[in-house]
Each structure stands twice: as C-alpha cells, then as structure tokens.
Short mmCIF file of C-alpha atoms in Angstrom, two decimals:
data_model
loop_
_atom_site.label_atom_id
_atom_site.label_comp_id
_atom_site.label_asym_id
_atom_site.label_seq_id
_atom_site.Cartn_x
_atom_site.Cartn_y
_atom_site.Cartn_z
CA MET K 119 174.50 -14.11 48.36
CA LEU K 120 177.45 -12.45 47.42
CA LEU K 121 178.43 -10.88 50.81
CA THR K 122 181.53 -8.98 51.64
CA PRO K 123 182.33 -7.11 54.49
CA VAL K 124 181.81 -3.28 54.48
CA ALA K 125 184.32 -1.56 56.79
CA LEU K 126 181.97 0.22 60.24
CA PRO K 127 183.39 3.95 59.12
CA HIS K 128 181.37 3.16 55.61
CA ALA K 129 178.09 1.83 57.24
CA SER K 130 176.22 4.57 57.36
CA ARG K 131 176.63 5.33 53.59
CA LEU K 132 174.65 2.37 53.33
CA ILE K 133 171.70 3.88 53.84
CA ASN K 134 172.56 8.01 53.36
CA HIS K 135 170.43 7.91 50.18
CA GLY K 136 167.24 7.07 51.68
CA PRO K 137 166.60 3.55 50.79
CA THR K 138 163.78 1.65 52.09
CA VAL K 139 164.79 -1.17 54.26
CA LEU K 140 163.79 -4.84 55.87
CA ILE K 141 163.86 -4.69 59.33
CA THR K 142 164.15 -8.36 60.77
CA THR K 143 164.30 -9.13 64.84
CA GLU K 144 164.47 -11.94 66.60
CA HIS K 145 163.68 -12.98 70.29
CA GLN K 146 163.49 -16.73 72.11
CA GLY K 147 162.66 -17.94 68.71
CA ARG K 148 160.15 -15.60 67.75
CA ARG K 149 160.96 -13.36 64.63
CA ASN K 150 160.05 -10.66 62.75
CA VAL K 151 160.44 -8.60 59.44
CA MET K 152 158.74 -5.37 58.02
CA ALA K 153 159.92 -2.77 56.17
CA ALA K 154 160.28 0.42 56.53
CA ALA K 155 160.45 3.47 54.21
CA TRP K 156 161.79 5.95 57.26
CA SER K 157 165.58 6.01 58.31
CA MET K 158 168.63 7.87 58.44
CA PRO K 159 172.16 7.76 59.55
CA VAL K 160 172.82 10.33 62.35
CA GLU K 161 176.63 9.18 62.37
CA PHE K 162 179.45 8.11 60.59
CA THR K 163 181.88 7.48 63.76
CA PRO K 164 180.63 5.14 65.51
CA PRO K 165 177.98 4.15 62.95
CA ARG K 166 174.32 5.33 63.97
CA ILE K 167 171.00 5.24 62.96
CA ALA K 168 167.43 6.87 62.99
CA VAL K 169 164.30 4.76 61.65
CA VAL K 170 161.24 5.09 62.40
CA ILE K 171 159.14 2.22 63.80
CA ASP K 172 155.44 2.46 65.09
CA LYS K 173 155.16 1.28 68.39
CA SER K 174 152.22 -1.42 67.57
CA THR K 175 154.44 -3.33 65.78
CA PHE K 176 155.77 -6.80 66.51
CA THR K 177 158.81 -5.33 65.02
CA ARG K 178 159.07 -3.27 68.09
CA GLU K 179 158.39 -5.46 70.82
CA LEU K 180 160.95 -7.90 69.47
CA LEU K 181 163.51 -5.24 68.99
CA GLN K 182 162.73 -3.26 72.43
CA ALA K 183 163.31 -7.29 74.35
CA SER K 184 166.22 -8.72 72.44
CA GLY K 185 168.15 -5.22 72.36
CA ARG K 186 169.05 -5.65 68.40
CA PHE K 187 167.86 -5.67 65.28
CA ALA K 188 168.87 -5.99 61.73
CA ILE K 189 168.43 -4.23 58.17
CA GLY K 190 168.74 -5.12 55.00
CA LEU K 191 168.31 -3.37 51.82
CA PRO K 192 165.88 -5.25 48.99
CA PRO K 193 166.61 -4.10 45.30
CA ALA K 194 163.99 -3.38 42.50
CA GLY K 195 163.52 -7.44 42.47
CA LEU K 196 161.88 -7.62 45.58
CA ALA K 197 159.15 -4.18 45.48
CA GLU K 198 156.24 -6.52 45.35
CA LEU K 199 158.16 -8.52 48.52
CA THR K 200 159.02 -5.18 50.24
CA PHE K 201 155.09 -4.23 49.66
CA ALA K 202 153.92 -6.71 51.22
CA VAL K 203 155.89 -7.37 54.28
CA GLY K 204 154.76 -3.48 55.18
CA SER K 205 151.50 -4.33 54.79
CA GLU K 206 150.92 -7.69 57.28
CA SER K 207 151.66 -8.32 60.75
CA GLY K 208 154.09 -10.37 62.18
CA ARG K 209 151.39 -11.26 65.08
CA ASP K 210 149.40 -12.84 62.93
CA VAL K 211 151.48 -14.69 60.22
CA ASP K 212 155.14 -15.98 60.00
CA LYS K 213 156.28 -13.99 57.02
CA PHE K 214 159.65 -15.56 56.73
CA ALA K 215 157.77 -19.26 55.89
CA ARG K 216 154.84 -17.17 54.34
CA HIS K 217 157.19 -15.42 51.46
CA GLN K 218 159.85 -18.48 51.82
CA LEU K 219 162.23 -16.15 52.79
CA VAL K 220 165.80 -17.64 52.87
CA CYS K 221 168.45 -15.65 55.78
CA THR K 222 171.63 -16.14 56.83
CA PRO K 223 172.69 -15.93 60.02
CA GLY K 224 174.38 -12.19 60.87
CA PRO K 225 178.17 -12.63 61.83
CA VAL K 226 177.95 -10.04 65.09
CA LEU K 227 174.21 -10.68 66.24
CA GLY K 228 173.30 -14.11 64.15
CA LEU K 229 170.08 -11.88 63.37
CA PRO K 230 168.51 -12.95 60.17
CA LEU K 231 169.79 -11.63 57.24
CA VAL K 232 167.44 -11.56 53.82
CA ALA K 233 168.62 -13.39 50.44
CA GLY K 234 168.27 -11.28 48.04
CA CYS K 235 168.95 -7.98 49.78
CA VAL K 236 171.98 -6.06 48.52
CA ALA K 237 173.07 -4.76 51.63
CA TRP K 238 173.06 -5.51 55.18
CA LEU K 239 173.32 -4.31 58.78
CA GLU K 240 173.01 -5.53 61.68
CA LEU K 241 172.84 -3.27 65.01
CA ARG K 242 172.65 -3.28 68.46
CA HIS K 243 169.71 -0.82 70.37
CA ILE K 244 170.29 2.71 72.30
CA PRO K 245 167.21 2.84 74.01
CA GLU K 246 165.92 6.29 74.04
CA PRO K 247 162.82 6.23 75.64
CA HIS K 248 161.42 9.48 75.25
CA THR K 249 162.14 9.49 71.46
CA GLU K 250 161.10 6.06 70.94
CA THR K 251 157.30 7.28 72.59
CA ALA K 252 157.18 10.52 70.91
CA TYR K 253 158.37 9.96 68.05
CA ASP K 254 158.32 5.92 67.18
CA THR K 255 161.91 7.07 66.27
CA VAL K 256 164.40 4.27 67.29
CA PHE K 257 168.78 4.70 67.21
CA GLY K 258 170.78 1.39 66.73
CA GLU K 259 174.72 1.39 66.45
CA VAL K 260 175.93 -0.50 63.57
CA VAL K 261 177.92 -3.53 64.28
CA SER K 262 178.03 -5.13 61.22
CA ALA K 263 177.72 -4.16 57.65
CA GLN K 264 177.54 -6.42 55.20
CA ALA K 265 177.09 -5.36 51.11
CA ASP K 266 176.57 -7.05 47.89
CA ALA K 267 180.16 -6.19 45.78
CA ARG K 268 178.36 -6.18 42.44
CA VAL K 269 176.60 -2.96 43.51
CA PHE K 270 179.14 -2.14 46.58
CA ALA K 271 182.57 -1.58 46.87
CA GLN K 272 185.52 0.31 48.13
CA GLY K 273 182.60 2.06 50.41
CA ARG K 274 180.87 3.39 47.67
CA TRP K 275 177.84 2.64 45.43
CA SER K 276 177.71 2.11 42.15
CA PHE K 277 174.53 2.20 40.02
CA ARG K 278 174.96 1.40 37.06
CA ASP K 279 173.15 0.25 33.48
CA ASP K 280 174.26 -3.64 33.81
CA ASN K 281 173.81 -3.96 37.26
CA THR K 282 170.03 -2.20 37.71
CA GLU K 283 168.17 -5.06 39.11
CA LEU K 284 170.45 -4.30 42.37
CA HIS K 285 169.10 -0.75 42.68
CA THR K 286 167.71 0.20 45.74
CA LEU K 287 164.10 1.19 46.36
CA HIS K 288 162.40 3.85 47.57
CA HIS K 289 159.17 4.54 49.24
CA LEU K 290 157.00 6.86 46.83
CA GLY K 291 153.95 5.69 48.45
CA GLY K 292 151.22 3.48 47.70
CA GLY K 293 153.38 0.52 46.66
CA ASN K 294 155.56 2.98 43.99
CA PHE K 295 158.83 2.70 44.49
CA ALA K 296 161.46 5.24 43.04
CA VAL K 297 164.75 2.99 41.96
CA PRO K 298 167.77 5.27 41.46
CA SER K 299 169.07 4.62 38.31
CA ARG K 300 170.74 7.97 37.01
CA VAL K 301 173.65 9.54 38.29
CA VAL K 302 174.80 13.02 38.46
CA ARG K 303 178.40 13.82 39.16
CA ALA K 304 179.17 17.44 41.50
CA GLY K 305 182.31 18.78 42.76
CA SER K 306 184.37 17.15 40.58
CA ARG K 307 187.31 19.29 41.45
CA ASP K 308 187.27 17.62 45.25
CA LYS K 309 185.76 13.54 44.73
CA ALA K 310 188.27 12.85 47.18
CA ASN K 311 186.02 12.91 49.97
CA MET D 1417 158.97 28.59 40.82
CA LEU D 1418 155.52 27.08 39.89
CA LEU D 1419 154.22 26.67 43.77
CA THR D 1420 151.37 25.01 43.94
CA PRO D 1421 150.43 24.13 48.01
CA VAL D 1422 150.18 20.46 49.79
CA ALA D 1423 147.95 19.86 51.91
CA LEU D 1424 149.43 18.83 54.87
CA PRO D 1425 148.45 15.62 56.13
CA HIS D 1426 150.38 14.86 52.46
CA ALA D 1427 153.66 17.31 53.05
CA SER D 1428 155.55 13.99 54.73
CA ARG D 1429 155.53 12.12 52.00
CA LEU D 1430 157.31 15.14 49.75
CA ILE D 1431 160.11 13.47 51.89
CA ASN D 1432 159.71 9.63 52.16
CA HIS D 1433 161.61 8.58 49.25
CA GLY D 1434 164.90 9.54 50.79
CA PRO D 1435 165.94 13.22 49.01
CA THR D 1436 168.82 15.52 49.82
CA VAL D 1437 167.40 18.90 50.98
CA LEU D 1438 168.33 21.84 51.60
CA ILE D 1439 167.92 23.57 54.55
CA THR D 1440 166.83 27.35 54.88
CA THR D 1441 167.05 29.53 58.06
CA GLU D 1442 166.87 33.26 58.99
CA HIS D 1443 167.04 34.90 62.33
CA GLN D 1444 167.22 39.25 62.67
CA GLY D 1445 168.35 39.70 59.15
CA ARG D 1446 171.05 36.72 59.24
CA ARG D 1447 170.48 34.00 56.75
CA ASN D 1448 172.04 30.39 55.73
CA VAL D 1449 171.11 27.49 53.19
CA MET D 1450 173.08 24.28 53.72
CA ALA D 1451 172.22 20.75 52.40
CA ALA D 1452 171.43 17.60 54.25
CA ALA D 1453 171.58 13.84 53.10
CA TRP D 1454 170.23 12.73 56.67
CA SER D 1455 166.50 13.62 57.03
CA MET D 1456 163.10 11.11 57.26
CA PRO D 1457 159.30 11.75 58.32
CA VAL D 1458 158.28 10.78 61.27
CA GLU D 1459 154.68 10.83 61.31
CA PHE D 1460 152.24 11.84 58.97
CA THR D 1461 150.07 13.69 61.04
CA PRO D 1462 151.05 15.65 62.22
CA PRO D 1463 153.75 16.29 59.61
CA ARG D 1464 156.70 16.03 61.46
CA ILE D 1465 160.15 15.25 60.44
CA ALA D 1466 163.69 14.66 61.85
CA VAL D 1467 167.24 16.33 59.71
CA VAL D 1468 170.13 15.72 61.04
CA ILE D 1469 172.03 19.32 61.19
CA ASP D 1470 175.63 19.64 63.12
CA LYS D 1471 175.92 21.25 65.88
CA SER D 1472 179.09 23.15 64.71
CA THR D 1473 177.01 24.79 61.83
CA PHE D 1474 176.18 28.60 61.22
CA THR D 1475 172.32 26.12 60.29
CA ARG D 1476 172.12 25.09 63.53
CA GLU D 1477 172.71 28.40 65.61
CA LEU D 1478 169.96 30.17 63.39
CA LEU D 1479 167.47 27.47 63.61
CA GLN D 1480 167.56 27.07 67.02
CA ALA D 1481 167.69 30.98 67.59
CA SER D 1482 164.72 31.80 65.64
CA GLY D 1483 162.76 28.28 66.34
CA ARG D 1484 161.95 27.53 62.83
CA PHE D 1485 163.76 26.53 59.15
CA ALA D 1486 162.44 25.62 56.00
CA ILE D 1487 163.24 22.45 53.42
CA GLY D 1488 163.88 22.95 49.90
CA LEU D 1489 164.13 19.72 47.51
CA PRO D 1490 166.64 20.26 44.82
CA PRO D 1491 166.38 18.35 41.78
CA ALA D 1492 168.49 16.93 39.27
CA GLY D 1493 169.88 20.31 37.71
CA LEU D 1494 170.84 21.78 40.99
CA ALA D 1495 173.12 19.06 41.84
CA GLU D 1496 176.63 21.59 41.99
CA LEU D 1497 174.76 23.94 43.63
CA THR D 1498 173.52 21.47 46.28
CA PHE D 1499 177.23 20.27 46.48
CA ALA D 1500 178.77 23.62 46.98
CA VAL D 1501 176.02 24.50 49.60
CA GLY D 1502 176.87 21.37 51.69
CA SER D 1503 180.65 21.64 51.26
CA GLU D 1504 180.95 25.64 52.50
CA SER D 1505 180.00 27.91 56.10
CA GLY D 1506 177.63 30.20 56.14
CA ARG D 1507 179.75 31.88 58.90
CA ASP D 1508 182.44 32.67 56.09
CA VAL D 1509 180.46 33.81 53.02
CA ASP D 1510 176.54 34.53 52.18
CA LYS D 1511 175.52 31.85 49.87
CA PHE D 1512 172.94 33.31 48.75
CA ALA D 1513 175.14 36.05 47.23
CA ARG D 1514 177.88 33.77 46.52
CA HIS D 1515 175.88 31.93 44.63
CA GLN D 1516 173.15 34.00 43.42
CA LEU D 1517 170.12 32.17 44.89
CA VAL D 1518 166.62 33.25 43.87
CA CYS D 1519 163.52 32.89 47.06
CA THR D 1520 160.88 33.25 47.76
CA PRO D 1521 158.69 34.33 51.52
CA GLY D 1522 157.34 30.74 52.79
CA PRO D 1523 153.58 31.56 53.49
CA VAL D 1524 153.76 30.87 56.98
CA LEU D 1525 156.71 32.09 58.72
CA GLY D 1526 158.41 33.37 55.82
CA LEU D 1527 161.43 31.69 55.27
CA PRO D 1528 163.46 32.17 51.74
CA LEU D 1529 162.60 29.08 49.19
CA VAL D 1530 165.10 28.71 46.93
CA ALA D 1531 164.14 28.81 43.54
CA GLY D 1532 164.72 25.91 41.33
CA CYS D 1533 164.17 23.73 44.02
CA VAL D 1534 160.44 21.04 43.58
CA ALA D 1535 159.21 21.21 46.57
CA TRP D 1536 159.26 23.01 49.45
CA LEU D 1537 158.09 23.06 52.93
CA GLU D 1538 158.08 25.50 56.42
CA LEU D 1539 158.53 24.15 59.61
CA ARG D 1540 158.44 25.46 63.34
CA HIS D 1541 161.13 23.70 65.69
CA ILE D 1542 160.42 20.99 68.13
CA PRO D 1543 162.99 21.48 70.59
CA GLU D 1544 164.71 18.16 71.56
CA PRO D 1545 167.66 19.05 73.40
CA HIS D 1546 168.95 15.09 74.80
CA THR D 1547 168.40 14.55 70.71
CA GLU D 1548 169.89 17.53 69.51
CA THR D 1549 173.00 16.90 71.54
CA ALA D 1550 173.40 13.50 71.79
CA TYR D 1551 172.24 13.05 67.70
CA ASP D 1552 172.23 16.13 66.02
CA THR D 1553 168.94 14.88 65.03
CA VAL D 1554 166.48 17.71 64.92
CA PHE D 1555 162.57 17.68 65.15
CA GLY D 1556 160.09 19.35 63.11
CA GLU D 1557 156.28 20.22 62.24
CA VAL D 1558 155.57 21.11 59.09
CA VAL D 1559 153.12 24.26 58.75
CA SER D 1560 153.58 24.96 54.74
CA ALA D 1561 154.36 22.54 51.75
CA GLN D 1562 154.48 23.53 48.80
CA ALA D 1563 155.72 21.42 45.35
CA ASP D 1564 156.40 22.16 41.88
CA ALA D 1565 152.84 20.25 40.13
CA ARG D 1566 155.12 19.04 36.91
CA VAL D 1567 156.54 16.59 39.68
CA PHE D 1568 154.13 16.69 42.96
CA ALA D 1569 150.30 16.35 42.35
CA GLN D 1570 147.68 14.98 44.17
CA GLY D 1571 149.85 14.08 47.54
CA ARG D 1572 151.78 12.14 45.06
CA TRP D 1573 155.72 12.33 43.18
CA SER D 1574 155.20 11.98 39.36
CA PHE D 1575 158.90 10.90 38.27
CA ARG D 1576 158.68 10.63 34.19
CA ASP D 1577 160.12 10.64 31.05
CA ASP D 1578 158.98 13.78 30.13
CA ASN D 1579 160.17 15.55 33.76
CA THR D 1580 163.72 14.12 34.42
CA GLU D 1581 165.39 17.40 35.21
CA LEU D 1582 162.58 17.33 37.77
CA HIS D 1583 163.46 14.35 39.89
CA THR D 1584 165.02 14.45 43.54
CA LEU D 1585 168.68 13.78 44.92
CA HIS D 1586 169.67 11.38 46.71
CA HIS D 1587 173.30 11.70 47.79
CA LEU D 1588 175.58 8.65 47.45
CA GLY D 1589 178.63 10.36 49.03
CA GLY D 1590 181.75 12.43 47.67
CA GLY D 1591 179.07 14.83 45.38
CA ASN D 1592 177.58 11.43 43.80
CA PHE D 1593 173.49 11.62 43.55
CA ALA D 1594 172.14 9.02 42.61
CA VAL D 1595 168.80 10.05 40.16
CA PRO D 1596 165.06 7.83 41.32
CA SER D 1597 164.14 8.46 37.36
CA ARG D 1598 162.91 4.61 37.61
CA VAL D 1599 159.57 3.53 39.43
CA VAL D 1600 158.66 0.37 40.31
CA ARG D 1601 154.74 -0.50 40.91
CA ALA D 1602 153.92 -3.28 43.37
CA GLY D 1603 151.08 -4.69 45.03
CA SER D 1604 148.91 -3.45 42.39
CA ARG D 1605 145.34 -4.73 43.90
CA ASP D 1606 145.67 -2.41 46.69
CA LYS D 1607 147.17 0.74 45.23
CA ALA D 1608 144.19 2.96 46.40
CA ASN D 1609 146.53 4.46 49.68
#
C-alpha cells in the first residue's frame, strides 16, 4: 500500500464525490468488513461524516460496542470484492479470510485497513441514538486519514488517464458501479479554493 | 425537459452514486437554488434522504419555513452553473434571474425544477432539530421523482458513450467535478437485484 498521510482538514474531501466505501470494524478479537454506498461528509473541521449502516448488521454491532470504525475507498479493480462483501454477513463467515484480504493496522485506532484501497479513514463513533434508530445514520469523526499518493495528493483527487484502475467506485445498484473517468473543471477564475 | 416519472421505491437510486445536486426552495414568493455536494439516501422505502445544508444559508431559511425542498441532478453540461450557484448567496441576488434558469413546477409540491437537470425529486422536510443544529444535516422524504429517460429508465441509470453530456457531476472540490462515464459490472451471477 502506498500510504501517504492526509491532513485532517482535507479528510472530508476523500468522500466528497460520493464513492462507495468499505467499512471495517473490530472489537475484542471479532472483526468485519462490509460495503456501504450511502455516506457523506457533514463537516470539514472537525472532519466528520455520516454513513448509513443497517441496524441488523454485524458491523453496527461491532461499531457500537467498540466506538470506532474505519473506511476504505475501493478502486475499480476491487469492484467484485466490494459487491461480495456488501452481499454477505460477517456473522456467518470471516470475510477477511474468505477473500484473503491483506490489512494493515490504522495509525491511531489500529483498525484493519484493507490493502488495495486508495484511501483510508479511521473514525471515532459519535453516538446519536435517535438518528441511528430512525435512519440507520451513524456519525463519526475522522482521527486519521491516508491516501494513495498516485491518485490523491496535496489534498486533491487526481483522476487521470494513466491511473484509471485507481479511480473510485460509485454504486448504481445491482452490482453496477460508475467510475469517475472524466473530470470537468468549472469556475476557472476561482480555482484556488 | 424529457421528464419521465420514477416509481418512489426507485427514487433513492437517483442519488445512490453520490452526485452533486441542486436544491431549490420556495416560500411565499421567495425562492432560491444552491448546489450541495453532500447528500445520500438513508432509506429506499419510504424513500428518504439526508443532505447537508449550512444553517446560515438562505436555502435553509426557506426550507424550514416552507417544510419542503426539491433536488435536481445537474449533468456535465451544467458544471459552470452548478459551481456558480454554489458560490453565491440567494439573499443577495435572484439566482434564477441571474442565470436565466428555466423551471417547471414539480407535480406534487409545485417546487421549481431546473431545466437541463437529468433527474428531479420533491421532498417533504422531516424536522430533526438536533441533527440540523449539530451537523447541518437535513432529512427529507421523497414525494415525487422524475428522470430524463435517456439516462435513467426502468429504475436504473444508464451511463453510455452516446449520452455522456447527461452523466452526473461529483464534486472533487474547487470547481473540479468527476463524471462517472465508465461502468464496471460486478456480481454477474446476481444481477437481478
């Protein structure tokens, strides 16, 4: 993994464009990984995000018991894996073993970061019982962020023709993922932001 | 506008892949449009979404006063407009007039739907004061959904080489938008879902 630290004020940009993510959790020796299409930043500083995780999932159980979770952004080459771990339950099978996932421990919380992803976030859970119950919407604050410098550097994504296999996945439904292969630039007079 | 109704159980799929949206609001003759990069579905049935709208914005004021809002999905050809209405405040200027926007009234709530978008949702606001205050996160339930049949039909997006100008925008920051023109298919043995 070509991990490069991402400054925390830039962490929310990693999911600004709506990618599907892999959520990893671990608690007292039990661990899981699942895919989630529904996530978004809610704040840049402090970097906070919201993600929808069904209350019936093993991930929710581990997340709420441990108070932490990690997010990885799978690129185009991991579409099959992403679809698979979004279709299985970790209660029934150790998905890390089944899919022979290689992981490294996150730098702050030690959570498993899935190799082959192009960005990783570690988050502390911000308990919001009502929102979790009513909308399955879970909030977290980013405490570490890293990215693959070939595709995210100086706080920005760089999707180019020479790194298409590192572009993120955006689930359309039914195992079809859109990949952001083209970049359109607007507001050329105000590009410093 | 080539409006085709979208069945409500399919409405959440319109934003499943993380597009940047235009939010339109109207209350007692005042109206506004802004861009929002941070939104996600939270439920398919009933179709509900969450979107981050800063509490200082004119849009939040109109939304909370009227209890309703609409969402349009701008395609690649509207990148300049999307960036512009995300950078101006509707308190200072009528953005509809300034950008010569053509709108049609939504079928259920009568909210302005921006011509040139490729999908439109009308939503009733679900008041959640704590989440709105703490995270600027606003929930809504979809009451009407429509899409341009050239790019979304039978409940599915169809991003093809012959309709690239209708592909959605995904904001990377600073006016750079990714466009998901390539589609990767996974789970070929389970494509019916």
